[in-house]
mmCIF file with all atom_site columns, C-alpha atoms in Angstrom:
data_model
loop_
_atom_site.group_PDB
_atom_site.id
_atom_site.type_symbol
_atom_site.label_atom_id
_atom_site.label_alt_id
_atom_site.label_comp_id
_atom_site.label_asym_id
_atom_site.label_entity_id
_atom_site.label_seq_id
_atom_site.pdbx_PDB_ins_code
_atom_site.Cartn_x
_atom_site.Cartn_y
_atom_site.Cartn_z
_atom_site.occupancy
_atom_site.B_iso_or_equiv
_atom_site.pdbx_formal_charge
_atom_site.auth_seq_id
_atom_site.auth_comp_id
_atom_site.auth_asym_id
_atom_site.auth_atom_id
_atom_site.pdbx_PDB_model_num
ATOM 1   C CA . MET A 1 1   ? 43.425  107.145 67.205 1.00 0.00 ? 246 MET A CA 1
ATOM 2   C CA . LYS A 1 2   ? 44.831  103.803 66.069 1.00 0.00 ? 247 LYS A CA 1
ATOM 3   C CA . THR A 1 3   ? 47.183  105.647 63.741 1.00 0.00 ? 248 THR A CA 1
ATOM 4   C CA . LEU A 1 4   ? 48.489  107.773 66.609 1.00 0.00 ? 249 LEU A CA 1
ATOM 5   C CA . ARG A 1 5   ? 49.009  104.695 68.762 1.00 0.00 ? 250 ARG A CA 1
ATOM 6   C CA . PHE A 1 6   ? 50.849  103.003 65.913 1.00 0.00 ? 251 PHE A CA 1
ATOM 7   C CA . PHE A 1 7   ? 53.214  105.951 65.450 1.00 0.00 ? 252 PHE A CA 1
ATOM 8   C CA . ALA A 1 8   ? 53.758  106.205 69.208 1.00 0.00 ? 253 ALA A CA 1
ATOM 9   C CA . LEU A 1 9   ? 54.630  102.513 69.334 1.00 0.00 ? 254 LEU A CA 1
ATOM 10  C CA . MET A 1 10  ? 57.037  102.842 66.416 1.00 0.00 ? 255 MET A CA 1
ATOM 11  C CA . LEU A 1 11  ? 58.679  105.865 68.047 1.00 0.00 ? 256 LEU A CA 1
ATOM 12  C CA . ALA A 1 12  ? 59.130  103.951 71.302 1.00 0.00 ? 257 ALA A CA 1
ATOM 13  C CA . ILE A 1 13  ? 60.670  100.997 69.447 1.00 0.00 ? 258 ILE A CA 1
ATOM 14  C CA . ALA A 1 14  ? 63.010  103.313 67.559 1.00 0.00 ? 259 ALA A CA 1
ATOM 15  C CA . THR A 1 15  ? 64.045  105.048 70.784 1.00 0.00 ? 260 THR A CA 1
ATOM 16  C CA . ILE A 1 16  ? 64.793  101.725 72.496 1.00 0.00 ? 261 ILE A CA 1
ATOM 17  C CA . SER A 1 17  ? 66.717  100.516 69.461 1.00 0.00 ? 262 SER A CA 1
ATOM 18  C CA . PHE A 1 18  ? 68.749  103.716 69.278 1.00 0.00 ? 263 PHE A CA 1
ATOM 19  C CA . THR A 1 19  ? 69.548  103.552 72.995 1.00 0.00 ? 264 THR A CA 1
ATOM 20  C CA . ALA A 1 20  ? 70.564  99.909  72.734 1.00 0.00 ? 265 ALA A CA 1
ATOM 21  C CA . PHE A 1 21  ? 72.716  100.717 69.712 1.00 0.00 ? 266 PHE A CA 1
ATOM 22  C CA . GLY A 1 22  ? 74.400  103.553 71.602 1.00 0.00 ? 267 GLY A CA 1
ATOM 23  C CA . GLN A 1 23  ? 75.136  101.324 74.579 1.00 0.00 ? 268 GLN A CA 1
ATOM 24  C CA . SER A 1 24  ? 76.478  98.624  72.293 1.00 0.00 ? 269 SER A CA 1
ATOM 25  C CA . THR A 1 25  ? 78.737  101.137 70.553 1.00 0.00 ? 270 THR A CA 1
ATOM 26  C CA . ARG A 1 26  ? 80.104  102.418 73.866 1.00 0.00 ? 271 ARG A CA 1
ATOM 27  C CA . THR A 1 27  ? 80.696  98.870  75.088 1.00 0.00 ? 272 THR A CA 1
ATOM 28  C CA . TYR A 1 28  ? 82.582  98.182  71.873 1.00 0.00 ? 273 TYR A CA 1
ATOM 29  C CA . LEU A 1 29  ? 84.694  101.274 72.545 1.00 0.00 ? 274 LEU A CA 1
ATOM 30  C CA . LEU A 1 30  ? 85.834  99.818  75.869 1.00 0.00 ? 275 LEU A CA 1
ATOM 31  C CA . GLN A 1 31  ? 86.519  96.451  74.238 1.00 0.00 ? 276 GLN A CA 1
ATOM 32  C CA . GLU A 1 32  ? 88.596  98.174  71.579 1.00 0.00 ? 277 GLU A CA 1
ATOM 33  C CA . ALA A 1 33  ? 90.623  99.941  74.271 1.00 0.00 ? 278 ALA A CA 1
ATOM 34  C CA . ASP A 1 34  ? 91.222  96.576  75.967 1.00 0.00 ? 279 ASP A CA 1
ATOM 35  C CA . ASP A 1 35  ? 92.358  95.054  72.671 1.00 0.00 ? 280 ASP A CA 1
ATOM 36  C CA . TYR A 1 36  ? 94.809  97.913  72.089 1.00 0.00 ? 281 TYR A CA 1
ATOM 37  C CA . PHE A 1 37  ? 96.203  97.483  75.591 1.00 0.00 ? 282 PHE A CA 1
ATOM 38  C CA . LYS A 1 38  ? 96.716  93.726  75.214 1.00 0.00 ? 283 LYS A CA 1
ATOM 39  C CA . ALA A 1 39  ? 98.475  94.315  71.884 1.00 0.00 ? 284 ALA A CA 1
ATOM 40  C CA . GLY A 1 40  ? 100.881 96.797  73.464 1.00 0.00 ? 285 GLY A CA 1
ATOM 41  C CA . ARG A 1 41  ? 99.397  99.794  71.634 1.00 0.00 ? 286 ARG A CA 1
ATOM 42  C CA . TYR A 1 42  ? 99.425  101.881 74.766 1.00 0.00 ? 287 TYR A CA 1
ATOM 43  C CA . TRP A 1 43  ? 98.982  105.308 73.192 1.00 0.00 ? 288 TRP A CA 1
ATOM 44  C CA . ASP A 1 44  ? 95.776  104.184 71.471 1.00 0.00 ? 289 ASP A CA 1
ATOM 45  C CA . ALA A 1 45  ? 94.560  102.413 74.590 1.00 0.00 ? 290 ALA A CA 1
ATOM 46  C CA . PHE A 1 46  ? 95.268  105.435 76.788 1.00 0.00 ? 291 PHE A CA 1
ATOM 47  C CA . PHE A 1 47  ? 93.164  107.819 74.730 1.00 0.00 ? 292 PHE A CA 1
ATOM 48  C CA . LEU A 1 48  ? 90.301  105.361 74.218 1.00 0.00 ? 293 LEU A CA 1
ATOM 49  C CA . TYR A 1 49  ? 90.148  104.701 77.956 1.00 0.00 ? 294 TYR A CA 1
ATOM 50  C CA . ARG A 1 50  ? 90.007  108.457 78.498 1.00 0.00 ? 295 ARG A CA 1
ATOM 51  C CA . GLU A 1 51  ? 87.056  108.657 76.107 1.00 0.00 ? 296 GLU A CA 1
ATOM 52  C CA . CYS A 1 52  ? 85.348  105.825 77.976 1.00 0.00 ? 297 CYS A CA 1
ATOM 53  C CA . ALA A 1 53  ? 85.901  107.642 81.282 1.00 0.00 ? 298 ALA A CA 1
ATOM 54  C CA . LYS A 1 54  ? 83.783  110.522 79.984 1.00 0.00 ? 299 LYS A CA 1
ATOM 55  C CA . LEU A 1 55  ? 80.745  108.268 79.401 1.00 0.00 ? 300 LEU A CA 1
ATOM 56  C CA . PRO A 1 56  ? 78.183  108.090 82.239 1.00 0.00 ? 301 PRO A CA 1
ATOM 57  C CA . GLU A 1 57  ? 78.007  104.291 82.348 1.00 0.00 ? 302 GLU A CA 1
ATOM 58  C CA . PHE A 1 58  ? 81.769  103.995 82.897 1.00 0.00 ? 303 PHE A CA 1
ATOM 59  C CA . GLN A 1 59  ? 82.364  106.869 85.306 1.00 0.00 ? 304 GLN A CA 1
ATOM 60  C CA . SER A 1 60  ? 81.661  104.676 88.330 1.00 0.00 ? 305 SER A CA 1
ATOM 61  C CA . GLU A 1 61  ? 83.906  101.840 87.128 1.00 0.00 ? 306 GLU A CA 1
ATOM 62  C CA . SER A 1 62  ? 87.354  101.822 88.649 1.00 0.00 ? 307 SER A CA 1
ATOM 63  C CA . LYS A 1 63  ? 88.631  99.597  85.851 1.00 0.00 ? 308 LYS A CA 1
ATOM 64  C CA . VAL A 1 64  ? 88.607  102.420 83.314 1.00 0.00 ? 309 VAL A CA 1
ATOM 65  C CA . SER A 1 65  ? 90.489  104.867 85.510 1.00 0.00 ? 310 SER A CA 1
ATOM 66  C CA . ASP A 1 66  ? 92.930  102.110 86.469 1.00 0.00 ? 311 ASP A CA 1
ATOM 67  C CA . GLN A 1 67  ? 93.534  101.249 82.834 1.00 0.00 ? 312 GLN A CA 1
ATOM 68  C CA . ILE A 1 68  ? 94.316  104.886 82.053 1.00 0.00 ? 313 ILE A CA 1
ATOM 69  C CA . SER A 1 69  ? 97.101  104.750 84.638 1.00 0.00 ? 314 SER A CA 1
ATOM 70  C CA . TYR A 1 70  ? 98.287  101.326 83.487 1.00 0.00 ? 315 TYR A CA 1
ATOM 71  C CA . SER A 1 71  ? 98.452  102.441 79.866 1.00 0.00 ? 316 SER A CA 1
ATOM 72  C CA . SER A 1 72  ? 100.528 105.478 80.747 1.00 0.00 ? 317 SER A CA 1
ATOM 73  C CA . ARG A 1 73  ? 102.853 103.418 82.946 1.00 0.00 ? 318 ARG A CA 1
ATOM 74  C CA . ALA A 1 74  ? 103.187 100.666 80.338 1.00 0.00 ? 319 ALA A CA 1
ATOM 75  C CA . LEU A 1 75  ? 104.147 103.186 77.681 1.00 0.00 ? 320 LEU A CA 1
ATOM 76  C CA . PHE A 1 76  ? 106.850 104.595 79.966 1.00 0.00 ? 321 PHE A CA 1
ATOM 77  C CA . LEU A 1 77  ? 108.200 101.122 80.794 1.00 0.00 ? 322 LEU A CA 1
ATOM 78  C CA . THR A 1 78  ? 108.271 100.128 77.129 1.00 0.00 ? 323 THR A CA 1
ATOM 79  C CA . ARG A 1 79  ? 110.394 103.127 76.243 1.00 0.00 ? 324 ARG A CA 1
ATOM 80  C CA . LYS A 1 80  ? 112.746 102.552 79.172 1.00 0.00 ? 325 LYS A CA 1
ATOM 81  C CA . PHE A 1 81  ? 113.156 98.879  78.317 1.00 0.00 ? 326 PHE A CA 1
ATOM 82  C CA . GLN A 1 82  ? 113.904 99.661  74.677 1.00 0.00 ? 327 GLN A CA 1
ATOM 83  C CA . ASP A 1 83  ? 116.340 102.445 75.550 1.00 0.00 ? 328 ASP A CA 1
ATOM 84  C CA . PHE A 1 84  ? 118.309 100.356 78.050 1.00 0.00 ? 329 PHE A CA 1
ATOM 85  C CA . ALA A 1 85  ? 118.349 97.314  75.750 1.00 0.00 ? 330 ALA A CA 1
ATOM 86  C CA . ALA A 1 86  ? 119.653 99.450  72.880 1.00 0.00 ? 331 ALA A CA 1
ATOM 87  C CA . ILE A 1 87  ? 122.712 100.488 74.903 1.00 0.00 ? 332 ILE A CA 1
ATOM 88  C CA . ARG A 1 88  ? 123.149 96.991  76.386 1.00 0.00 ? 333 ARG A CA 1
ATOM 89  C CA . ARG A 1 89  ? 122.318 97.936  79.943 1.00 0.00 ? 334 ARG A CA 1
ATOM 90  C CA . TYR A 1 90  ? 120.649 94.608  80.460 1.00 0.00 ? 335 TYR A CA 1
ATOM 91  C CA . GLU A 1 91  ? 119.799 94.695  84.163 1.00 0.00 ? 336 GLU A CA 1
ATOM 92  C CA . PRO A 1 92  ? 117.671 97.885  84.068 1.00 0.00 ? 337 PRO A CA 1
ATOM 93  C CA . ALA A 1 93  ? 116.237 96.725  80.733 1.00 0.00 ? 338 ALA A CA 1
ATOM 94  C CA . LYS A 1 94  ? 115.127 93.477  82.364 1.00 0.00 ? 339 LYS A CA 1
ATOM 95  C CA . SER A 1 95  ? 113.761 95.264  85.432 1.00 0.00 ? 340 SER A CA 1
ATOM 96  C CA . ASN A 1 96  ? 111.549 97.509  83.304 1.00 0.00 ? 341 ASN A CA 1
ATOM 97  C CA . LEU A 1 97  ? 110.454 94.600  81.123 1.00 0.00 ? 342 LEU A CA 1
ATOM 98  C CA . ILE A 1 98  ? 109.456 92.470  84.117 1.00 0.00 ? 343 ILE A CA 1
ATOM 99  C CA . GLU A 1 99  ? 107.311 95.297  85.499 1.00 0.00 ? 344 GLU A CA 1
ATOM 100 C CA . LEU A 1 100 ? 105.789 95.785  82.049 1.00 0.00 ? 345 LEU A CA 1
ATOM 101 C CA . ILE A 1 101 ? 104.878 92.094  81.797 1.00 0.00 ? 346 ILE A CA 1
ATOM 102 C CA . ASN A 1 102 ? 103.339 92.245  85.277 1.00 0.00 ? 347 ASN A CA 1
ATOM 103 C CA . ILE A 1 103 ? 101.068 95.040  84.042 1.00 0.00 ? 348 ILE A CA 1
ATOM 104 C CA . ASN A 1 104 ? 100.306 93.381  80.711 1.00 0.00 ? 349 ASN A CA 1
ATOM 105 C CA . PRO A 1 105 ? 101.146 89.652  80.456 1.00 0.00 ? 350 PRO A CA 1
ATOM 106 C CA . ASN A 1 106 ? 100.273 89.847  76.740 1.00 0.00 ? 351 ASN A CA 1
ATOM 107 C CA . ASP A 1 107 ? 102.861 92.535  75.970 1.00 0.00 ? 352 ASP A CA 1
ATOM 108 C CA . PRO A 1 108 ? 104.610 91.759  72.639 1.00 0.00 ? 353 PRO A CA 1
ATOM 109 C CA . ASN A 1 109 ? 108.020 92.243  74.290 1.00 0.00 ? 354 ASN A CA 1
ATOM 110 C CA . ARG A 1 110 ? 107.540 89.415  76.792 1.00 0.00 ? 355 ARG A CA 1
ATOM 111 C CA . GLY A 1 111 ? 109.546 86.985  74.641 1.00 0.00 ? 356 GLY A CA 1
ATOM 112 C CA . GLN A 1 112 ? 112.612 89.186  75.012 1.00 0.00 ? 357 GLN A CA 1
ATOM 113 C CA . LEU A 1 113 ? 113.020 88.391  78.721 1.00 0.00 ? 358 LEU A CA 1
ATOM 114 C CA . PRO A 1 114 ? 115.034 85.159  78.256 1.00 0.00 ? 359 PRO A CA 1
ATOM 115 C CA . ARG A 1 115 ? 117.012 86.774  75.434 1.00 0.00 ? 360 ARG A CA 1
ATOM 116 C CA . ILE A 1 116 ? 118.122 89.514  77.820 1.00 0.00 ? 361 ILE A CA 1
ATOM 117 C CA . THR A 1 117 ? 119.163 86.813  80.289 1.00 0.00 ? 362 THR A CA 1
ATOM 118 C CA . LEU A 1 118 ? 121.147 85.144  77.506 1.00 0.00 ? 363 LEU A CA 1
ATOM 119 C CA . ALA A 1 119 ? 122.752 88.488  76.653 1.00 0.00 ? 364 ALA A CA 1
ATOM 120 C CA . GLN A 1 120 ? 123.767 88.916  80.294 1.00 0.00 ? 365 GLN A CA 1
ATOM 121 C CA . GLY A 1 121 ? 125.477 85.537  80.233 1.00 0.00 ? 366 GLY A CA 1
ATOM 122 C CA . ALA A 1 122 ? 127.190 86.274  76.918 1.00 0.00 ? 367 ALA A CA 1
ATOM 123 C CA . GLU A 1 123 ? 128.459 89.597  78.256 1.00 0.00 ? 368 GLU A CA 1
ATOM 124 C CA . LEU A 1 124 ? 130.050 87.942  81.297 1.00 0.00 ? 369 LEU A CA 1
ATOM 125 C CA . HIS A 1 125 ? 131.451 85.237  79.033 1.00 0.00 ? 370 HIS A CA 1
ATOM 126 C CA . ARG A 1 126 ? 133.191 87.860  76.907 1.00 0.00 ? 371 ARG A CA 1
ATOM 127 C CA . LEU A 1 127 ? 134.555 89.761  79.900 1.00 0.00 ? 372 LEU A CA 1
ATOM 128 C CA . ALA A 1 128 ? 135.803 86.713  81.782 1.00 0.00 ? 373 ALA A CA 1
ATOM 129 C CA . TRP A 1 129 ? 139.301 86.627  80.311 1.00 0.00 ? 374 TRP A CA 1
ATOM 130 C CA . ARG A 1 130 ? 139.785 90.301  81.088 1.00 0.00 ? 375 ARG A CA 1
ATOM 131 C CA . GLN A 1 131 ? 139.724 89.698  84.821 1.00 0.00 ? 376 GLN A CA 1
ATOM 132 C CA . PRO A 1 132 ? 142.943 90.208  86.819 1.00 0.00 ? 377 PRO A CA 1
ATOM 133 C CA . THR A 1 133 ? 143.201 86.685  88.293 1.00 0.00 ? 378 THR A CA 1
ATOM 134 C CA . PRO A 1 134 ? 142.368 83.139  87.211 1.00 0.00 ? 379 PRO A CA 1
ATOM 135 C CA . GLN A 1 135 ? 139.955 82.862  90.158 1.00 0.00 ? 380 GLN A CA 1
ATOM 136 C CA . ALA A 1 136 ? 138.075 85.977  89.055 1.00 0.00 ? 381 ALA A CA 1
ATOM 137 C CA . THR A 1 137 ? 137.904 84.609  85.511 1.00 0.00 ? 382 THR A CA 1
ATOM 138 C CA . ALA A 1 138 ? 136.567 81.264  86.717 1.00 0.00 ? 383 ALA A CA 1
ATOM 139 C CA . ASP A 1 139 ? 133.982 82.961  88.928 1.00 0.00 ? 384 ASP A CA 1
ATOM 140 C CA . MET A 1 140 ? 132.731 85.106  86.065 1.00 0.00 ? 385 MET A CA 1
ATOM 141 C CA . LEU A 1 141 ? 132.493 82.112  83.745 1.00 0.00 ? 386 LEU A CA 1
ATOM 142 C CA . LYS A 1 142 ? 130.428 80.270  86.365 1.00 0.00 ? 387 LYS A CA 1
ATOM 143 C CA . ARG A 1 143 ? 128.059 83.215  86.574 1.00 0.00 ? 388 ARG A CA 1
ATOM 144 C CA . ALA A 1 144 ? 127.806 83.260  82.785 1.00 0.00 ? 389 ALA A CA 1
ATOM 145 C CA . ILE A 1 145 ? 126.842 79.581  82.829 1.00 0.00 ? 390 ILE A CA 1
ATOM 146 C CA . ALA A 1 146 ? 124.217 80.295  85.487 1.00 0.00 ? 391 ALA A CA 1
ATOM 147 C CA . TYR A 1 147 ? 122.672 82.934  83.213 1.00 0.00 ? 392 TYR A CA 1
ATOM 148 C CA . TYR A 1 148 ? 122.673 80.500  80.289 1.00 0.00 ? 393 TYR A CA 1
ATOM 149 C CA . HIS A 1 149 ? 120.745 77.949  82.336 1.00 0.00 ? 394 HIS A CA 1
ATOM 150 C CA . GLN A 1 150 ? 118.369 80.635  83.566 1.00 0.00 ? 395 GLN A CA 1
ATOM 151 C CA . ALA A 1 151 ? 117.603 81.605  79.957 1.00 0.00 ? 396 ALA A CA 1
ATOM 152 C CA . ILE A 1 152 ? 116.721 77.972  79.264 1.00 0.00 ? 397 ILE A CA 1
ATOM 153 C CA . ARG A 1 153 ? 114.453 77.853  82.338 1.00 0.00 ? 398 ARG A CA 1
ATOM 154 C CA . GLU A 1 154 ? 112.746 81.025  81.112 1.00 0.00 ? 399 GLU A CA 1
ATOM 155 C CA . GLY A 1 155 ? 111.791 79.174  77.944 1.00 0.00 ? 400 GLY A CA 1
ATOM 156 C CA . LEU A 1 156 ? 114.445 80.168  75.408 1.00 0.00 ? 401 LEU A CA 1
ATOM 157 C CA . ILE A 1 157 ? 115.073 77.496  72.782 1.00 0.00 ? 402 ILE A CA 1
ATOM 158 C CA . ASP A 1 158 ? 118.409 78.235  71.140 1.00 0.00 ? 403 ASP A CA 1
ATOM 159 C CA . ALA A 1 159 ? 120.904 75.561  70.104 1.00 0.00 ? 404 ALA A CA 1
ATOM 160 C CA . SER A 1 160 ? 123.810 77.981  70.631 1.00 0.00 ? 405 SER A CA 1
ATOM 161 C CA . ILE A 1 161 ? 123.229 78.015  74.411 1.00 0.00 ? 406 ILE A CA 1
ATOM 162 C CA . ALA A 1 162 ? 124.427 74.435  74.852 1.00 0.00 ? 407 ALA A CA 1
ATOM 163 C CA . THR A 1 163 ? 127.546 75.251  72.852 1.00 0.00 ? 408 THR A CA 1
ATOM 164 C CA . SER A 1 164 ? 128.213 78.360  74.942 1.00 0.00 ? 409 SER A CA 1
ATOM 165 C CA . ILE A 1 165 ? 127.847 76.352  78.163 1.00 0.00 ? 410 ILE A CA 1
ATOM 166 C CA . LYS A 1 166 ? 130.381 73.786  76.953 1.00 0.00 ? 411 LYS A CA 1
ATOM 167 C CA . GLN A 1 167 ? 132.797 76.539  75.908 1.00 0.00 ? 412 GLN A CA 1
ATOM 168 C CA . ALA A 1 168 ? 132.501 78.271  79.278 1.00 0.00 ? 413 ALA A CA 1
ATOM 169 C CA . GLU A 1 169 ? 133.035 74.990  81.126 1.00 0.00 ? 414 GLU A CA 1
ATOM 170 C CA . ALA A 1 170 ? 136.146 74.293  79.035 1.00 0.00 ? 415 ALA A CA 1
ATOM 171 C CA . SER A 1 171 ? 137.421 77.795  79.722 1.00 0.00 ? 416 SER A CA 1
ATOM 172 C CA . ILE A 1 172 ? 137.005 77.251  83.467 1.00 0.00 ? 417 ILE A CA 1
ATOM 173 C CA . LYS A 1 173 ? 139.304 74.248  83.203 1.00 0.00 ? 418 LYS A CA 1
ATOM 174 C CA . ASP A 1 174 ? 141.796 76.390  81.247 1.00 0.00 ? 419 ASP A CA 1
ATOM 175 C CA . THR A 1 175 ? 142.089 78.785  84.182 1.00 0.00 ? 420 THR A CA 1
ATOM 176 C CA . GLY A 1 176 ? 143.762 76.078  86.211 1.00 0.00 ? 421 GLY A CA 1
ATOM 177 C CA . VAL A 1 177 ? 141.628 76.929  89.246 1.00 0.00 ? 422 VAL A CA 1
ATOM 178 C CA . LYS A 1 178 ? 140.996 73.837  91.321 1.00 0.00 ? 423 LYS A CA 1
ATOM 179 C CA . ASP A 1 179 ? 137.478 72.916  92.396 1.00 0.00 ? 424 ASP A CA 1
ATOM 180 C CA . ALA A 1 180 ? 136.025 75.531  90.047 1.00 0.00 ? 425 ALA A CA 1
ATOM 181 C CA . GLU A 1 181 ? 133.026 73.491  89.025 1.00 0.00 ? 426 GLU A CA 1
ATOM 182 C CA . PRO A 1 182 ? 130.205 75.501  87.353 1.00 0.00 ? 427 PRO A CA 1
ATOM 183 C CA . ALA A 1 183 ? 127.339 76.327  89.714 1.00 0.00 ? 428 ALA A CA 1
ATOM 184 C CA . ILE A 1 184 ? 124.587 75.286  87.305 1.00 0.00 ? 429 ILE A CA 1
ATOM 185 C CA . ASN A 1 185 ? 121.695 75.767  89.701 1.00 0.00 ? 430 ASN A CA 1
ATOM 186 C CA . ALA A 1 186 ? 123.036 78.861  91.391 1.00 0.00 ? 431 ALA A CA 1
ATOM 187 C CA . ASP A 1 187 ? 121.287 82.150  90.912 1.00 0.00 ? 432 ASP A CA 1
ATOM 188 C CA . PRO A 1 188 ? 123.490 84.520  88.914 1.00 0.00 ? 433 PRO A CA 1
ATOM 189 C CA . VAL A 1 189 ? 124.860 87.584  90.659 1.00 0.00 ? 434 VAL A CA 1
ATOM 190 C CA . LEU A 1 190 ? 123.365 90.539  88.887 1.00 0.00 ? 435 LEU A CA 1
ATOM 191 C CA . LYS A 1 191 ? 125.911 93.200  89.785 1.00 0.00 ? 436 LYS A CA 1
ATOM 192 C CA . THR A 1 192 ? 129.349 92.602  88.356 1.00 0.00 ? 437 THR A CA 1
ATOM 193 C CA . ASN A 1 193 ? 132.669 94.229  89.124 1.00 0.00 ? 438 ASN A CA 1
ATOM 194 C CA . THR A 1 194 ? 134.900 94.084  86.083 1.00 0.00 ? 439 THR A CA 1
ATOM 195 C CA . THR A 1 195 ? 138.290 95.596  85.468 1.00 0.00 ? 440 THR A CA 1
ATOM 196 C CA . PRO A 1 196 ? 138.608 97.717  82.297 1.00 0.00 ? 441 PRO A CA 1
ATOM 197 C CA . ALA A 1 197 ? 140.362 95.847  79.486 1.00 0.00 ? 442 ALA A CA 1
ATOM 198 C CA . GLN A 1 198 ? 143.029 98.496  78.977 1.00 0.00 ? 443 GLN A CA 1
ATOM 199 C CA . ASN A 1 199 ? 144.269 98.062  82.549 1.00 0.00 ? 444 ASN A CA 1
ATOM 200 C CA . THR A 1 200 ? 144.563 94.279  82.620 1.00 0.00 ? 445 THR A CA 1
ATOM 201 C CA . ALA A 1 201 ? 146.038 91.440  80.624 1.00 0.00 ? 446 ALA A CA 1
ATOM 202 C CA . PRO A 1 202 ? 144.321 88.093  80.001 1.00 0.00 ? 447 PRO A CA 1
ATOM 203 C CA . VAL A 1 203 ? 145.110 85.404  82.537 1.00 0.00 ? 448 VAL A CA 1
ATOM 204 C CA . ALA A 1 204 ? 145.767 81.714  81.925 1.00 0.00 ? 449 ALA A CA 1
ATOM 205 C CA . SER A 1 205 ? 145.178 80.764  78.295 1.00 0.00 ? 450 SER A CA 1
ATOM 206 C CA . PRO A 1 206 ? 143.292 83.313  76.155 1.00 0.00 ? 451 PRO A CA 1
ATOM 207 C CA . ARG A 1 207 ? 139.937 82.404  74.685 1.00 0.00 ? 452 ARG A CA 1
ATOM 208 C CA . LYS A 1 208 ? 140.493 80.278  71.607 1.00 0.00 ? 453 LYS A CA 1
ATOM 209 C CA . ALA A 1 209 ? 139.333 81.477  68.211 1.00 0.00 ? 454 ALA A CA 1
ATOM 210 C CA . GLY A 1 210 ? 135.823 80.319  67.449 1.00 0.00 ? 455 GLY A CA 1
ATOM 211 C CA . ASN A 1 211 ? 134.885 79.993  71.122 1.00 0.00 ? 456 ASN A CA 1
ATOM 212 C CA . ALA A 1 212 ? 133.260 83.383  71.450 1.00 0.00 ? 457 ALA A CA 1
ATOM 213 C CA . PRO A 1 213 ? 129.880 83.526  73.214 1.00 0.00 ? 458 PRO A CA 1
ATOM 214 C CA . PRO A 1 214 ? 126.813 84.158  71.057 1.00 0.00 ? 459 PRO A CA 1
ATOM 215 C CA . GLU A 1 215 ? 126.055 87.650  69.886 1.00 0.00 ? 460 GLU A CA 1
ATOM 216 C CA . VAL A 1 216 ? 122.598 88.427  71.235 1.00 0.00 ? 461 VAL A CA 1
ATOM 217 C CA . ILE A 1 217 ? 120.375 91.005  69.574 1.00 0.00 ? 462 ILE A CA 1
ATOM 218 C CA . ILE A 1 218 ? 117.408 92.338  71.526 1.00 0.00 ? 463 ILE A CA 1
ATOM 219 C CA . LEU A 1 219 ? 114.486 92.983  69.215 1.00 0.00 ? 464 LEU A CA 1
ATOM 220 C CA . PRO A 1 220 ? 111.629 94.694  71.073 1.00 0.00 ? 465 PRO A CA 1
ATOM 221 C CA . GLY A 1 221 ? 108.159 93.920  69.793 1.00 0.00 ? 466 GLY A CA 1
ATOM 222 C CA . THR A 1 222 ? 106.462 96.261  67.378 1.00 0.00 ? 467 THR A CA 1
ATOM 223 C CA . GLN A 1 223 ? 104.952 99.209  69.180 1.00 0.00 ? 468 GLN A CA 1
ATOM 224 C CA . SER A 1 224 ? 102.430 101.768 68.086 1.00 0.00 ? 469 SER A CA 1
ATOM 225 C CA . THR A 1 225 ? 104.003 104.853 66.585 1.00 0.00 ? 470 THR A CA 1
ATOM 226 C CA . SER A 1 226 ? 100.866 106.932 66.814 1.00 0.00 ? 471 SER A CA 1
ATOM 227 C CA . GLN A 1 227 ? 101.159 110.319 68.443 1.00 0.00 ? 472 GLN A CA 1
ATOM 228 C CA . PRO A 1 228 ? 98.917  111.684 71.212 1.00 0.00 ? 473 PRO A CA 1
ATOM 229 C CA . LYS A 1 229 ? 95.539  112.747 69.971 1.00 0.00 ? 474 LYS A CA 1
ATOM 230 C CA . LYS A 1 230 ? 94.644  116.355 70.426 1.00 0.00 ? 475 LYS A CA 1
ATOM 231 C CA . ASN A 1 231 ? 91.692  117.101 72.557 1.00 0.00 ? 476 ASN A CA 1
#
């Protein structure tokens, strides 16, 4: 009888241990999905969250189902941001990146936000002397300066920004437009109306050699290249 009780006790202990181990493993699965999501590995996170959603203890948790949607959306936004940045369409690139950061503040691309702002300023800086009038050139240079200051406020540390600001300010003076002081604290106008270069000639003095705005390269963070897992 004692032997039977002993074996029954050992079986109960083993059952409890196995159950606890299973619960621990499933909890680790959810933690792993969270880690993938924070790291921007949205494909991996998406499929792990789907596996978690199949487990009884997670079926009543809204977090898992929400994270499935967030992972899918974040993957879409990452691709859109990268595609727009690659073709230098900075405004939609920034819009997608901001939404992505709102979903995942730890996204590896978050550091690219001020660099896109800098690229927007550099683009206006380059186009300024292609405008049809000195006033239009001065206005575009002021907007470029506003973007440069915004990039600084967003946390970008780049010694070339100060140089670009000084060059743009000097160029404003070259236009000969009176009272064309740079609006440092003004919010930049996002939509620009530029005249194609082939239809216009530079106004006032052309940009001097060596005064070109910085060339900005957008380098999206490393993303997972894994493909969807087959069910």
